[in-house]
PDB file of C-alpha atoms and ligand atoms in Angstrom:
ATOM      1  CA  MET A   1      73.682 -32.644 -82.310  1.00 96.00           C
ATOM      2  CA  HIS A   2      77.034 -33.939 -81.123  1.00 98.00           C
ATOM      3  CA  VAL A   3      80.156 -31.783 -81.402  1.00 98.00           C
ATOM      4  CA  THR A   4      83.759 -32.919 -81.304  1.00 98.00           C
ATOM      5  CA  GLY A   5      87.056 -31.076 -81.631  1.00 98.00           C
ATOM      6  CA  ASP A   6      90.025 -33.200 -82.622  1.00 98.00           C
ATOM      7  CA  ARG A   7      93.019 -31.869 -80.695  1.00 98.00           C
ATOM      8  CA  ARG A   8      95.389 -34.069 -82.728  1.00 98.00           C
ATOM      9  CA  VAL A   9      94.761 -32.001 -85.863  1.00 98.00           C
ATOM     10  CA  CYS A  10      93.780 -28.635 -84.348  1.00 98.00           C
ATOM     11  CA  VAL A  11      96.285 -25.903 -85.211  1.00 97.00           C
ATOM     12  CA  GLY A  12      94.980 -23.389 -82.685  1.00 96.00           C
ATOM     13  CA  ALA A  13      93.624 -20.919 -85.203  1.00 91.00           C
ATOM     14  CA  GLY A  14      90.698 -20.019 -82.943  1.00 96.00           C
ATOM     15  CA  GLN A  15      88.103 -19.712 -85.684  1.00 97.00           C
ATOM     16  CA  CYS A  16      85.787 -22.078 -83.828  1.00 98.00           C
ATOM     17  CA  VAL A  17      85.880 -19.878 -80.721  1.00 98.00           C
ATOM     18  CA  LEU A  18      85.087 -16.784 -82.759  1.00 98.00           C
ATOM     19  CA  ALA A  19      82.163 -18.532 -84.455  1.00 98.00           C
ATOM     20  CA  ALA A  20      80.682 -20.278 -81.408  1.00 98.00           C
ATOM     21  CA  PRO A  21      82.167 -18.975 -78.128  1.00 98.00           C
ATOM     22  CA  ASP A  22      79.555 -20.784 -76.022  1.00 98.00           C
ATOM     23  CA  VAL A  23      80.593 -24.145 -77.443  1.00 98.00           C
ATOM     24  CA  PHE A  24      84.361 -23.874 -77.999  1.00 98.00           C
ATOM     25  CA  ASP A  25      87.341 -22.578 -76.090  1.00 98.00           C
ATOM     26  CA  GLN A  26      91.110 -22.955 -76.430  1.00 98.00           C
ATOM     27  CA  ASP A  27      93.457 -24.195 -73.754  1.00 97.00           C
ATOM     28  CA  GLU A  28      95.871 -21.691 -72.323  1.00 96.00           C
ATOM     29  CA  ASP A  29      99.006 -23.731 -72.942  1.00 95.00           C
ATOM     30  CA  HIS A  30      98.789 -24.548 -76.644  1.00 95.00           C
ATOM     31  CA  GLY A  31      95.631 -22.840 -77.868  1.00 97.00           C
ATOM     32  CA  LEU A  32      94.125 -26.156 -78.854  1.00 98.00           C
ATOM     33  CA  VAL A  33      90.395 -26.582 -79.039  1.00 98.00           C
ATOM     34  CA  LEU A  34      88.311 -27.433 -75.994  1.00 98.00           C
ATOM     35  CA  VAL A  35      84.678 -28.393 -76.471  1.00 98.00           C
ATOM     36  CA  LEU A  36      82.643 -26.741 -73.722  1.00 98.00           C
ATOM     37  CA  GLN A  37      79.341 -28.300 -74.779  1.00 97.00           C
ATOM     38  CA  GLU A  38      79.381 -31.661 -76.532  1.00 98.00           C
ATOM     39  CA  GLU A  39      75.599 -31.652 -76.926  1.00 98.00           C
ATOM     40  CA  PRO A  40      74.669 -28.009 -77.545  1.00 98.00           C
ATOM     41  CA  GLY A  41      71.087 -26.981 -78.075  1.00 97.00           C
ATOM     42  CA  ASP A  42      69.606 -26.283 -81.474  1.00 96.00           C
ATOM     43  CA  ASP A  43      70.009 -22.565 -80.821  1.00 98.00           C
ATOM     44  CA  GLN A  44      73.757 -23.160 -81.326  1.00 98.00           C
ATOM     45  CA  ARG A  45      73.352 -24.996 -84.626  1.00 97.00           C
ATOM     46  CA  GLU A  46      74.141 -22.090 -86.917  1.00 98.00           C
ATOM     47  CA  ALA A  47      77.164 -21.006 -84.875  1.00 98.00           C
ATOM     48  CA  VAL A  48      78.531 -24.549 -84.716  1.00 98.00           C
ATOM     49  CA  ASP A  49      78.066 -25.031 -88.458  1.00 98.00           C
ATOM     50  CA  HIS A  50      80.026 -21.828 -88.997  1.00 98.00           C
ATOM     51  CA  ALA A  51      82.757 -23.128 -86.713  1.00 98.00           C
ATOM     52  CA  GLU A  52      82.987 -26.393 -88.631  1.00 98.00           C
ATOM     53  CA  ALA A  53      83.197 -24.531 -91.934  1.00 98.00           C
ATOM     54  CA  ALA A  54      85.735 -22.000 -90.649  1.00 97.00           C
ATOM     55  CA  CYS A  55      88.155 -24.424 -89.023  1.00 98.00           C
ATOM     56  CA  PRO A  56      91.217 -24.581 -91.285  1.00 97.00           C
ATOM     57  CA  SER A  57      92.298 -28.033 -90.153  1.00 97.00           C
ATOM     58  CA  GLY A  58      89.029 -29.947 -90.242  1.00 97.00           C
ATOM     59  CA  ALA A  59      89.187 -30.524 -86.493  1.00 98.00           C
ATOM     60  CA  VAL A  60      85.563 -29.606 -85.781  1.00 98.00           C
ATOM     61  CA  HIS A  61      82.933 -32.239 -86.490  1.00 97.00           C
ATOM     62  CA  VAL A  62      79.188 -31.963 -86.040  1.00 96.00           C
ATOM     63  CA  ASP A  63      76.934 -35.044 -86.124  1.00 94.00           C
TER      64      ASP A  63
HETATM   65  S1  SF4 B 101      89.220 -23.457 -85.618  1.00 75.09           S
HETATM   66 FE1  SF4 B 101      89.982 -25.549 -85.817  1.00 75.09          FE
HETATM   67  S2  SF4 B 101      92.194 -25.346 -85.762  1.00 75.09           S
HETATM   68 FE2  SF4 B 101      91.326 -23.455 -84.935  1.00 75.09          FE
HETATM   69  S3  SF4 B 101      91.214 -23.741 -82.704  1.00 75.09           S
HETATM   70 FE3  SF4 B 101      89.263 -24.345 -83.566  1.00 75.09          FE
HETATM   71  S4  SF4 B 101      89.463 -26.556 -83.887  1.00 75.09           S
HETATM   72 FE4  SF4 B 101      91.506 -25.742 -83.674  1.00 75.09          FE
END
């Protein structure tokens, strides 16, 4: 699993952080997404899928 967060389209809503706090964070200046783990373990799969679904701007991608 490979996770990306596109900071060009992120609107700082924070839904990804709520869904998967071990994988996502937001920067302090603009609240834009930071990916803490680009290759999270399978134990994070459900949380990351929730983050992808919850993101209002389509910034979270999971391959
Ligand atoms: S949920 Fe989407 S828009 Fe909100 S902070 Fe995360 S990546 Fe950005």
